[in-house]
Amino acid sequence: MTADTATDPSSTMVIRVVDPAATAHSRTGETQTGQSAGRRAGRGTESSHRGARRRPAPPSAAARLARRLAPVTGRLRPRYPRPGRTGWRRWVPSRRQWLGAAVVSVGLSGALLTVAYAATDIPNDLNTFATQQDNVYFWSDGTPMARTGWVRRQAMPLKDIPEDVRWAVLAAENASFYSDPGISFGGLTRALWRTLGEGDTQGGSTITQQYVKNVYLTQDRSVGRKFDEAMIALKLDNRMSKDKILEGYLNTSWFGRGTYGMQRAAQAYYGKDVGELNVSEAAFLASLLKGAGLYDPALSQANHARAVERWEWILDRMVDLGRLEKSERAKYTKFPEPLGQTQAYDTGRQSDYLVELAAQYAKKAAGISAKDFDMGGYQIYTTFDRKRETALTKAVTKARKKARKDSPGKAMTAHYGAASVAADGRILAVYGGPDHREQGFNESNATTVQAGSAFLPVVYAAALEHGVRKERDAPRTRVTSQSVYDGNDGIPVTTPEGPYWDRNGDKVVAHNDGNRSWGPITLHQALAESVNTPFMQLGMDTGLDTVRETAEAVGLLPSSMGPQVPALSLGNSTPSAIRMAGSYATFAAGGTHTEPYSVRRVTHNGSRVALDTPERRRAVRAEVARQVTAALTDSFRGDHPADAPASAEVAGKGGTTQDDTAAWYVGTNRSVSTAVVVYRMDLTKSIEPLPLKGVAGTPPADVPYGIWSSAMSPLG
């Protein structure tokens, strides 16, 4: 049809009928013809670029997997509204869809947990507070003396915790401990539900989880902390034995009364070590793990009732688990009442001085750093004798009261120091002051005042041991107890060149107590009567350097030695009471000296710690020690003839200073040496000693001797 005819209404319209099959065949032929032509036309190009043509890449694994899963995913793919359903059911997923979603969720959760487990590391640093313990000090007889530290905890090896005690805890807290993977899935679910619903994560923890919380994590209550706890618990359960986990748990758990661990709990509630607990007592302690504030009977009657109920349940539970015979269970019908709350073994007053001495010695002798020592866990077995300590403290306390009554003004500045040392070096007792919380420094260990005439035995021993030299470059000559010296008062001190002159150009002279002159006197008698002048000259003849060496050999510290001038022989050194007692103990030990020590054994959580204990060494010959002791025995007999039987091996002497600033008494009885010093010092104004003015008694050594005799009683 042309354009003209289309516009002419009178024209005739021709209609062509087309066969569809023919049309399709024609189109197919055209397509094939076109393709053939294309192939023919492209042959030249294909031939020219044959090397550049590549085969199509095979489908990826993901594509192949998707193709295979297409039928399944097609069925799982939601079609909404669902055909064949009416009402609200048209919008609810099918069972297949629910199942598919669950499978995917479980798979994703498993994958996430696997990744989280692999990424979780067990922390290298333990919770400091969870591992910190207290240090416990013991008397020489093995009974507890004191404890120190912020935390009452003493770790114990699992082998030292009875099996009944362990199973009482397992029955109460986690009966499946030895078979579970370290976590409780049901418990975790409950805990998470409580967290999301009520903000509380308590409940559902295994012992492994509780141990992880104690030593690696904080006590924060959150989903994140609970998740970390579970991951670490799983990994810890794979890396650590169940016994080690249980041991750690028993040593880090809180039991109330400020105690951590079964050992300190046993001591706090029953006054015994964990190894001495019976199953009934263990069942009560296990109940405290649920909350000591709710189960400590000492806090309230309601607590008592709860404790009894849970105690019975734990014992019954042990029977159900096959860990307690029914016949044994039948024996425990009465609740094992624990002790009332107490501050037993706390330090205070005299015990602080003892602890201070022992701690210093233990750290030095065992090579323990201050940091490690402060972390605790040490058991320090001291040399302190409880009876002697009590006697010494009582004697000094009595003297202090008397001084306050007789001379209240002077007594306010009076100080008393005392120490008892055995011949083998053990420090048996000390008096450090009225109360460590009021007076921090230890009088028994203080190098504060001069030794005075209590130093004379050292000069005597030096002369007997080494001899004297009265002329320059002349050989030394031997002296004996019967050697005679001038005992008159005011005689000048001489050297081989003549009189000894001081820096002021004055002759140095010696004086006796009361300026008494004794005339010619033997050295034995001079020591027995405490005559000063012979010993001042004897020191010069022996050599002040030799006197100093002998003093250090018998136990005095080099740092306490006075200036090397004639007054050295009259006691210008300032030894402590411990060192003075130790020097006299050397003479009682036949001339062998052992450095004073306050600790005989140290353990850390039950394991012995190597201790560098002092060794005995020869200070002076045995004959010299015997001569010194003989003179000291006569000194004691002369001053106190009725205080000891004739058979008693008691030796000692008083010591005074020329300026009346200190009074001593040092002596031995039955191989124990005790030194007592009394002096005055106003610490608010100066550290210079003040005149005693009668505080030490009349004669001046009267009060020190009274303390000494009471502490050493019975004499003989």
XYZ file of C-alpha atoms in Angstrom:
716
model
C 0.000 0.000 0.000
C 1.386 3.350 -1.213
C 1.051 6.688 0.351
C -1.474 7.803 -2.255
C -3.807 4.901 -1.827
C -3.598 5.266 1.946
C -5.091 8.691 1.621
C -7.730 7.686 -0.933
C -10.837 6.353 0.695
C -12.063 4.784 -2.557
C -8.985 2.635 -2.976
C -9.133 -1.174 -2.433
C -7.231 -2.675 0.664
C -5.273 -5.924 0.031
C -4.891 -8.303 2.932
C -1.980 -10.884 2.924
C -2.332 -14.004 4.987
C 1.047 -15.230 6.363
C 1.732 -18.793 7.478
C 3.340 -18.722 11.009
C 5.295 -21.913 10.423
C 6.710 -20.545 7.239
C 7.603 -17.334 8.941
C 9.422 -19.161 11.735
C 11.238 -21.312 9.144
C 12.162 -18.249 7.177
C 13.499 -16.493 10.280
C 15.397 -19.569 11.267
C 16.930 -19.783 7.848
C 17.836 -16.140 7.940
C 19.490 -16.577 11.290
C 21.409 -19.633 10.189
C 22.372 -17.937 6.949
C 23.528 -14.896 8.883
C 25.530 -17.048 11.280
C 27.118 -18.965 8.407
C 27.972 -15.749 6.686
C 29.395 -14.418 9.875
C 31.523 -17.494 10.370
C 32.738 -17.254 6.761
C 33.413 -13.567 7.109
C 35.293 -14.073 10.382
C 37.462 -16.946 9.264
C 40.132 -14.666 8.069
C 40.180 -12.752 11.351
C 40.084 -15.960 13.425
C 42.966 -17.304 11.472
C 44.927 -14.128 11.877
C 44.281 -13.922 15.638
C 44.198 -17.640 16.530
C 46.871 -17.229 19.225
C 44.970 -14.401 21.022
C 41.705 -16.296 21.416
C 41.037 -17.897 24.921
C 38.620 -20.536 26.068
C 35.939 -19.407 28.569
C 36.974 -19.929 32.273
C 35.282 -22.803 34.143
C 32.754 -21.784 36.829
C 34.166 -21.217 40.327
C 33.595 -23.568 43.239
C 31.230 -21.044 44.787
C 29.243 -20.891 41.541
C 29.057 -24.665 41.290
C 27.923 -24.877 44.931
C 25.288 -22.226 44.322
C 24.050 -24.136 41.243
C 23.735 -27.340 43.246
C 21.987 -25.646 46.164
C 19.656 -23.697 43.894
C 16.780 -26.177 44.244
C 17.072 -26.127 48.025
C 17.521 -22.388 48.392
C 14.704 -21.861 46.017
C 12.426 -23.776 48.322
C 13.808 -21.963 51.381
C 13.462 -18.532 49.801
C 10.388 -16.997 51.289
C 7.430 -16.321 48.968
C 4.993 -13.896 50.523
C 2.179 -14.164 50.768
C 2.652 -17.917 50.730
C 0.486 -19.659 48.120
C -2.029 -22.180 49.402
C -2.354 -20.451 52.770
C -5.038 -18.179 54.051
C -5.151 -15.427 56.630
C -2.104 -14.817 58.811
C -0.593 -18.186 57.840
C 0.289 -16.710 54.442
C 3.026 -14.622 56.214
C 4.555 -17.329 58.495
C 7.780 -19.059 57.256
C 7.572 -22.747 56.534
C 9.155 -25.466 58.626
C 11.919 -25.812 56.073
C 12.641 -22.135 56.316
C 12.737 -22.286 60.113
C 15.050 -25.294 59.975
C 17.312 -23.599 57.465
C 17.557 -20.479 59.594
C 18.401 -22.576 62.656
C 21.116 -24.492 60.791
C 22.651 -21.257 59.535
C 22.530 -19.706 63.016
C 24.181 -22.712 64.615
C 26.837 -22.762 61.933
C 27.596 -19.083 62.286
C 27.639 -19.336 66.072
C 29.985 -22.300 65.924
C 32.263 -20.458 63.550
C 32.289 -17.366 65.748
C 32.992 -19.436 68.864
C 35.800 -21.269 67.068
C 37.371 -17.985 66.035
C 36.898 -16.541 69.535
C 38.438 -19.642 71.132
C 41.441 -19.477 68.811
C 41.879 -15.752 69.467
C 41.608 -16.053 73.255
C 44.871 -16.266 75.171
C 45.292 -17.227 78.793
C 46.633 -14.048 80.460
C 50.238 -14.231 81.565
C 49.702 -11.871 84.479
C 47.544 -13.205 87.265
C 45.252 -10.985 89.224
C 47.675 -9.553 91.829
C 45.092 -9.478 94.586
C 44.086 -13.083 93.886
C 47.640 -14.324 94.232
C 48.713 -12.148 97.144
C 48.977 -13.951 100.462
C 49.893 -13.163 104.020
C 53.101 -14.209 105.721
C 52.751 -16.247 108.889
C 55.328 -16.217 111.684
C 55.759 -19.020 114.190
C 57.304 -19.288 117.635
C 60.229 -21.623 118.160
C 57.804 -24.332 119.306
C 55.918 -24.165 115.987
C 52.792 -22.373 117.226
C 51.585 -19.334 115.256
C 52.928 -16.011 116.491
C 51.799 -13.348 114.016
C 50.744 -12.720 110.453
C 51.354 -9.818 108.108
C 49.893 -8.764 104.784
C 46.760 -7.182 103.349
C 45.225 -10.529 102.467
C 44.728 -13.537 104.720
C 45.709 -16.238 102.303
C 48.104 -19.173 102.482
C 48.362 -21.393 99.416
C 48.645 -25.125 100.038
C 49.616 -27.906 97.604
C 46.675 -30.139 96.727
C 48.481 -33.140 98.192
C 48.309 -31.447 101.597
C 44.542 -30.946 101.372
C 42.685 -34.132 102.452
C 40.528 -35.819 99.836
C 37.435 -35.488 102.047
C 37.952 -31.723 102.116
C 38.276 -31.596 98.335
C 35.130 -33.597 97.751
C 33.146 -31.552 100.221
C 33.890 -28.570 97.986
C 33.179 -30.481 94.782
C 29.889 -31.769 96.155
C 28.874 -28.240 97.063
C 30.047 -26.437 93.941
C 30.706 -28.708 90.945
C 30.229 -32.469 91.274
C 31.007 -33.030 87.572
C 34.269 -31.114 87.778
C 36.496 -34.000 86.712
C 34.357 -34.793 83.652
C 33.087 -31.415 82.410
C 34.904 -29.365 79.722
C 35.484 -26.486 82.080
C 32.197 -24.715 81.451
C 28.533 -25.446 81.978
C 26.502 -24.630 78.862
C 23.271 -24.731 80.836
C 24.754 -22.527 83.491
C 26.027 -20.064 80.892
C 22.580 -19.868 79.332
C 20.993 -19.160 82.709
C 23.632 -16.586 83.514
C 23.191 -14.794 80.188
C 19.415 -14.851 80.588
C 19.767 -13.275 84.026
C 22.179 -10.722 82.650
C 19.841 -9.672 79.864
C 16.738 -9.857 81.993
C 17.877 -8.753 85.433
C 21.450 -7.535 85.097
C 22.826 -10.363 87.220
C 25.445 -12.838 86.037
C 25.609 -14.961 89.142
C 25.064 -18.691 89.009
C 25.988 -21.407 86.595
C 29.778 -21.255 86.926
C 31.935 -24.343 87.141
C 34.925 -24.458 89.451
C 37.146 -23.800 86.429
C 35.164 -20.672 85.594
C 35.257 -19.486 89.189
C 39.024 -20.024 89.275
C 39.411 -18.030 86.051
C 37.371 -15.213 87.546
C 39.467 -15.277 90.722
C 42.904 -15.152 89.133
C 42.553 -13.689 85.639
C 39.529 -11.420 85.530
C 37.764 -8.808 87.584
C 34.544 -9.255 89.506
C 32.709 -7.120 86.929
C 29.223 -8.456 86.161
C 28.728 -8.154 82.416
C 28.075 -10.307 79.374
C 31.547 -9.505 78.034
C 33.275 -10.644 81.211
C 31.157 -13.814 81.278
C 32.104 -14.574 77.672
C 35.824 -14.032 78.388
C 35.491 -16.252 81.437
C 33.987 -19.073 79.378
C 36.614 -18.866 76.613
C 39.542 -18.805 79.050
C 37.982 -21.623 81.076
C 37.696 -23.813 77.977
C 41.293 -23.179 76.999
C 42.566 -23.565 80.547
C 40.762 -26.888 80.890
C 42.674 -28.144 77.839
C 46.046 -26.902 79.033
C 46.006 -27.436 82.792
C 45.273 -30.580 84.739
C 42.097 -30.764 86.748
C 44.094 -31.176 89.954
C 46.032 -27.967 89.329
C 42.816 -26.084 88.629
C 41.234 -27.431 91.815
C 44.347 -26.561 93.811
C 44.264 -23.007 92.470
C 40.569 -22.675 93.217
C 40.924 -23.905 96.796
C 43.739 -21.421 97.378
C 42.101 -18.328 95.884
C 38.458 -18.529 96.954
C 37.064 -16.196 99.587
C 35.742 -17.765 102.801
C 34.825 -14.674 104.788
C 36.497 -13.221 107.896
C 39.048 -11.673 105.559
C 40.423 -15.085 104.587
C 41.248 -16.553 101.200
C 41.979 -20.220 100.613
C 41.134 -23.334 102.614
C 44.252 -23.115 104.780
C 43.509 -19.682 106.213
C 39.792 -20.525 106.430
C 40.589 -23.619 108.507
C 42.693 -21.477 110.836
C 40.110 -18.699 111.076
C 37.092 -20.935 111.723
C 38.608 -23.900 113.550
C 42.071 -22.813 114.667
C 43.779 -25.663 112.823
C 45.551 -26.386 109.551
C 43.543 -27.667 106.587
C 45.194 -31.068 106.905
C 43.606 -31.504 110.330
C 39.991 -30.910 109.228
C 37.449 -33.702 109.345
C 34.764 -34.105 106.706
C 32.108 -32.434 108.853
C 34.200 -29.283 109.305
C 35.093 -29.361 105.618
C 31.406 -29.475 104.685
C 30.761 -26.320 106.679
C 33.708 -24.500 105.094
C 32.446 -25.577 101.672
C 29.095 -23.969 102.431
C 30.854 -20.603 102.802
C 31.707 -20.634 99.096
C 28.076 -19.876 98.355
C 28.451 -16.612 100.256
C 30.253 -16.230 103.561
C 28.126 -13.240 104.432
C 25.096 -15.532 104.419
C 26.597 -18.616 106.048
C 29.022 -17.469 108.759
C 27.157 -18.464 111.941
C 28.911 -15.782 113.968
C 27.090 -13.026 112.074
C 23.457 -13.881 112.884
C 20.999 -16.578 113.881
C 19.624 -16.613 110.342
C 23.114 -17.331 109.063
C 23.454 -20.143 111.565
C 20.238 -21.761 110.357
C 21.293 -21.479 106.719
C 24.743 -22.896 107.523
C 23.273 -25.935 109.286
C 20.886 -26.627 106.421
C 23.593 -26.392 103.760
C 26.067 -28.379 105.883
C 23.562 -31.253 106.046
C 22.872 -31.015 102.310
C 26.593 -31.186 101.437
C 27.154 -34.278 103.585
C 24.118 -35.953 102.019
C 25.319 -34.948 98.580
C 28.687 -36.585 99.273
C 26.845 -39.799 100.127
C 24.884 -39.603 96.862
C 28.141 -39.152 94.949
C 29.682 -42.159 96.631
C 32.314 -40.026 98.367
C 31.106 -40.604 101.913
C 29.889 -43.847 103.432
C 26.419 -43.794 104.971
C 27.857 -45.183 108.174
C 30.366 -42.338 108.284
C 27.654 -39.793 107.487
C 25.606 -41.093 110.415
C 28.342 -39.982 112.818
C 27.903 -36.315 111.941
C 24.638 -35.333 113.518
C 25.906 -32.292 115.398
C 26.836 -29.135 113.537
C 30.579 -28.401 113.950
C 30.346 -24.975 115.536
C 33.225 -22.784 114.326
C 35.175 -20.398 116.522
C 33.873 -16.911 117.115
C 35.422 -14.112 115.120
C 38.899 -13.326 116.400
C 41.991 -11.372 115.483
C 44.253 -14.289 116.357
C 47.812 -14.013 115.133
C 47.533 -10.320 114.324
C 50.612 -8.287 115.099
C 50.758 -5.563 117.722
C 52.820 -4.428 120.684
C 55.875 -6.658 121.193
C 55.100 -9.049 118.358
C 55.669 -6.264 115.842
C 59.270 -5.949 116.966
C 59.734 -9.694 116.608
C 58.151 -9.709 113.167
C 60.322 -6.813 112.054
C 63.516 -8.611 113.078
C 62.442 -11.908 111.532
C 61.283 -10.337 108.263
C 64.543 -8.463 107.788
C 66.570 -11.564 108.500
C 64.438 -13.863 106.312
C 64.665 -11.595 103.270
C 68.427 -11.275 103.600
C 69.225 -14.895 104.472
C 66.870 -16.393 101.879
C 67.582 -13.844 99.153
C 63.915 -12.835 98.876
C 63.199 -9.492 97.243
C 60.992 -7.051 99.090
C 58.439 -7.274 96.269
C 58.212 -11.058 96.414
C 58.096 -11.043 100.198
C 55.230 -8.557 100.180
C 53.281 -10.841 97.838
C 53.217 -13.255 100.780
C 52.866 -16.988 101.024
C 55.858 -17.404 103.324
C 55.917 -19.289 106.592
C 58.681 -17.934 108.811
C 59.712 -20.197 111.672
C 61.503 -17.967 114.155
C 63.895 -18.669 117.013
C 61.810 -16.677 119.487
C 60.943 -18.537 122.680
C 57.420 -17.677 123.784
C 58.107 -18.217 127.507
C 61.297 -16.177 127.520
C 59.642 -13.420 125.525
C 56.782 -13.276 127.994
C 59.154 -13.212 130.977
C 61.331 -10.474 129.486
C 58.372 -8.319 128.495
C 56.801 -8.740 131.906
C 60.054 -7.766 133.659
C 60.524 -4.592 131.612
C 56.861 -3.626 131.952
C 57.150 -3.936 135.727
C 60.261 -1.712 135.763
C 58.553 0.899 133.586
C 55.560 1.067 135.902
C 57.801 1.499 138.925
C 59.707 4.301 137.210
C 56.481 6.109 136.336
C 55.399 5.842 139.949
C 58.702 6.914 141.532
C 59.870 9.509 138.990
C 57.028 10.317 136.586
C 58.858 13.226 134.937
C 62.063 11.307 134.254
C 60.194 8.151 133.329
C 58.626 9.907 130.352
C 62.049 10.005 128.674
C 63.252 6.588 129.894
C 64.016 3.868 127.361
C 64.551 0.148 127.899
C 66.145 -2.302 125.518
C 66.785 -6.003 126.109
C 67.637 -9.189 124.268
C 68.339 -12.847 125.049
C 70.669 -14.798 122.740
C 71.597 -18.476 123.008
C 75.213 -19.613 122.800
C 74.488 -20.995 119.318
C 73.294 -17.594 118.048
C 69.529 -18.012 118.318
C 67.750 -14.837 119.368
C 65.319 -16.087 121.991
C 63.615 -12.895 123.116
C 63.777 -9.146 122.661
C 62.148 -6.115 124.211
C 61.852 -3.449 121.552
C 59.668 -0.864 123.246
C 56.252 -0.323 124.794
C 54.317 -0.696 121.506
C 55.554 -0.721 117.928
C 52.551 1.362 116.893
C 53.675 4.108 119.258
C 57.456 3.677 118.990
C 58.531 2.342 115.631
C 62.224 1.761 116.317
C 63.401 -1.359 118.110
C 65.319 -0.683 121.350
C 66.880 -4.149 121.319
C 68.470 -3.502 117.934
C 69.308 0.177 118.345
C 72.909 1.417 118.444
C 72.065 4.419 120.562
C 74.105 4.587 123.760
C 77.599 3.612 124.830
C 78.410 0.217 126.309
C 80.505 1.706 129.122
C 82.187 -0.722 131.482
C 80.135 -3.624 130.043
C 82.790 -3.532 127.284
C 85.681 -4.431 129.647
C 85.476 -8.235 129.023
C 86.288 -7.585 125.368
C 89.496 -5.724 126.279
C 90.422 -8.514 128.690
C 89.841 -11.159 126.001
C 91.914 -9.225 123.440
C 94.884 -9.029 125.839
C 94.670 -12.707 126.816
C 94.369 -13.752 123.166
C 97.061 -11.556 121.588
C 99.347 -10.402 124.400
C 100.714 -6.879 124.897
C 103.493 -4.719 123.581
C 104.842 -1.990 125.871
C 107.760 -0.916 123.714
C 107.718 0.065 120.053
C 108.760 -2.748 117.705
C 109.249 -5.086 120.661
C 107.693 -8.558 120.460
C 104.390 -9.115 122.181
C 104.465 -10.602 125.632
C 101.876 -12.865 127.136
C 99.523 -11.721 129.897
C 97.395 -13.869 132.184
C 94.521 -13.392 134.538
C 97.092 -12.798 137.289
C 99.011 -10.066 135.493
C 99.044 -6.942 137.666
C 98.122 -3.410 136.597
C 97.763 -0.104 138.423
C 94.202 0.236 139.748
C 94.492 3.756 141.137
C 92.216 6.529 140.021
C 93.464 9.342 137.829
C 96.582 7.652 136.486
C 97.748 8.882 133.072
C 97.502 6.622 130.062
C 100.889 5.928 128.494
C 102.322 4.807 125.169
C 105.857 3.549 124.407
C 106.763 7.197 123.756
C 105.242 8.500 126.996
C 101.887 9.968 128.104
C 99.008 10.048 125.668
C 97.955 13.609 124.848
C 94.544 14.542 123.510
C 93.860 17.167 120.849
C 93.580 19.872 123.476
C 97.101 19.144 124.636
C 95.981 17.530 127.892
C 97.144 14.244 129.293
C 94.505 11.532 129.094
C 93.813 10.000 132.483
C 91.524 7.184 133.558
C 88.975 7.270 136.357
C 87.197 4.601 138.346
C 83.596 4.669 139.528
C 83.446 6.926 142.538
C 87.094 7.923 141.870
C 88.161 5.003 144.000
C 91.812 3.884 143.913
C 92.479 0.147 144.111
C 96.269 0.072 143.962
C 98.016 -2.799 142.143
C 95.380 -5.281 140.999
C 95.258 -8.431 138.889
C 93.364 -8.339 135.630
C 90.990 -11.050 136.890
C 90.135 -9.003 139.965
C 89.949 -5.787 137.991
C 87.256 -7.289 135.756
C 85.430 -8.890 138.683
C 85.373 -5.526 140.511
C 84.819 -3.450 137.347
C 87.916 -1.296 137.860
C 88.390 0.937 134.829
C 91.946 2.229 134.998
C 93.779 -1.089 134.418
C 91.740 -1.756 131.288
C 92.295 1.671 129.784
C 96.051 1.051 129.959
C 95.634 -2.615 128.964
C 93.868 -1.511 125.787
C 96.775 0.737 124.868
C 99.277 -2.070 125.537
C 97.272 -4.579 123.508
C 96.707 -2.121 120.699
C 93.434 -0.351 120.054
C 93.265 -1.881 116.586
C 93.583 -5.342 118.160
C 90.881 -4.516 120.698
C 88.632 -3.434 117.854
C 89.303 -6.626 115.885
C 88.538 -8.767 118.925
C 85.301 -6.865 119.546
C 84.179 -7.566 116.005
C 85.271 -11.207 116.303
C 83.065 -11.795 119.340
C 80.067 -10.192 117.623
C 80.009 -6.394 117.752
C 79.270 -4.643 114.477
C 82.018 -2.527 112.893
C 79.515 0.294 112.408
C 78.923 0.497 116.160
C 82.590 0.767 117.138
C 83.680 4.030 118.718
C 86.668 6.223 117.828
C 90.016 4.486 118.145
C 91.193 6.484 121.162
C 91.959 5.339 124.743
C 88.260 5.682 125.647
C 87.578 2.767 123.278
C 88.616 0.424 126.104
C 86.060 1.991 128.432
C 83.186 1.406 126.057
C 82.772 4.429 123.773
C 81.222 2.035 121.231
C 77.440 1.862 120.884
C 76.440 -1.790 120.400
C 72.822 -2.917 120.471
C 71.435 -5.107 123.241
C 71.315 -8.017 120.785
C 74.989 -7.628 119.944
C 76.053 -7.223 123.544
C 74.173 -10.384 124.466
C 75.786 -12.127 121.500
C 79.316 -11.124 122.542
C 78.881 -12.519 126.065
C 77.311 -15.650 124.515
C 80.598 -16.123 122.637
C 82.447 -16.469 125.935
C 79.788 -18.890 127.222
C 80.235 -20.941 124.030
C 83.911 -21.510 124.727
C 85.144 -18.780 122.406
C 83.149 -19.776 119.313
C 80.845 -17.170 117.852
C 77.674 -17.571 115.826
C 76.078 -14.471 114.395
C 72.735 -13.806 116.103
C 69.823 -14.974 113.953
C 66.073 -14.871 114.357
C 64.821 -17.351 111.716
C 65.595 -21.049 111.619
C 63.452 -22.099 108.659
C 61.437 -20.523 105.832
C 58.900 -22.201 103.562
C 56.836 -20.824 100.725
C 53.431 -22.451 100.491
C 54.839 -25.480 102.234
C 58.004 -25.794 100.109
C 61.286 -25.200 101.890
C 63.246 -22.096 100.933
C 67.042 -22.241 101.021
C 68.291 -20.231 103.986
C 71.823 -18.939 104.456
C 72.188 -19.727 108.154
C 75.240 -18.475 110.048
C 78.096 -20.824 110.785
C 80.001 -21.099 114.018
C 83.554 -19.737 113.934
C 86.409 -19.390 116.381
C 86.616 -15.902 117.884
C 89.081 -16.479 120.757
C 90.755 -19.539 122.213
C 88.702 -21.701 124.552
C 91.111 -20.940 127.428
C 90.610 -17.219 126.898
C 86.810 -17.636 126.975
C 87.120 -19.684 130.165
C 89.212 -16.987 131.870
C 86.753 -14.259 130.887
C 83.785 -16.327 132.120
C 85.562 -17.040 135.415
C 86.060 -13.340 136.049
C 82.432 -12.599 135.125
C 81.287 -15.366 137.470
C 83.176 -13.743 140.339
C 81.682 -10.407 139.337
C 78.166 -11.833 139.629
C 78.957 -13.591 142.930
C 80.457 -10.459 144.402
C 77.503 -8.235 143.524
C 74.671 -10.729 144.089
C 75.939 -13.514 146.370
C 72.528 -14.785 147.417
C 70.782 -14.763 144.030
C 71.987 -18.119 142.719
C 73.093 -21.457 144.224
C 76.805 -22.197 144.399
C 76.509 -24.787 141.636
C 74.907 -22.348 139.205
C 76.843 -21.431 136.063
C 75.899 -17.777 136.181
C 78.200 -15.012 135.006
C 77.634 -11.322 134.373
C 78.426 -7.739 135.192
C 76.934 -4.306 135.184
C 78.005 -1.496 132.938
C 77.923 2.237 133.459
C 79.224 5.245 131.548
C 81.306 8.049 133.009
C 78.696 10.651 132.080
C 75.828 8.595 133.627
C 73.850 8.325 130.385
C 73.399 4.558 130.282
C 73.249 1.562 132.600
C 73.699 -2.051 131.466
C 73.599 -5.525 132.845
C 74.885 -8.360 130.672
C 75.304 -11.945 131.753
C 74.838 -15.618 130.991
C 72.922 -18.439 132.602
C 72.643 -21.984 131.249
C 74.204 -21.025 127.882
C 71.805 -18.136 127.379
C 73.044 -14.559 127.395
C 70.832 -11.563 128.131
C 71.676 -7.875 127.850
C 69.567 -5.083 129.337
C 70.138 -1.349 128.883
C 68.339 1.625 130.420
C 68.863 5.200 129.250
C 67.052 8.513 128.910
C 66.447 10.437 125.712
C 63.882 13.079 124.789
C 63.238 12.224 121.168
C 61.073 15.307 120.674
C 64.146 17.503 121.187
C 67.314 15.556 120.446
C 68.872 12.133 120.052
C 71.533 12.934 122.625
C 71.293 10.733 125.737
C 70.338 12.487 128.989
C 71.735 11.759 132.470
C 69.861 8.929 134.149
C 69.514 10.745 137.481
C 68.508 7.625 139.350
C 66.104 6.143 136.789
C 68.319 3.041 136.532
C 68.352 2.617 140.310
C 71.034 2.748 143.015
C 73.582 1.473 142.259
C 73.082 2.554 138.614
C 72.817 -1.018 137.304
C 70.162 -1.984 139.839
C 67.162 -1.704 137.463
C 68.903 -3.441 134.523
C 69.934 -6.256 136.837
C 66.385 -6.614 138.170
C 65.080 -7.002 134.644
C 67.907 -9.402 133.768
C 67.400 -11.654 136.789
C 63.635 -11.835 136.237
C 64.076 -12.704 132.579
C 66.758 -15.316 133.325
C 64.979 -16.875 136.300
C 65.493 -19.386 137.695
C 69.223 -18.723 138.049
C 71.140 -21.959 138.135
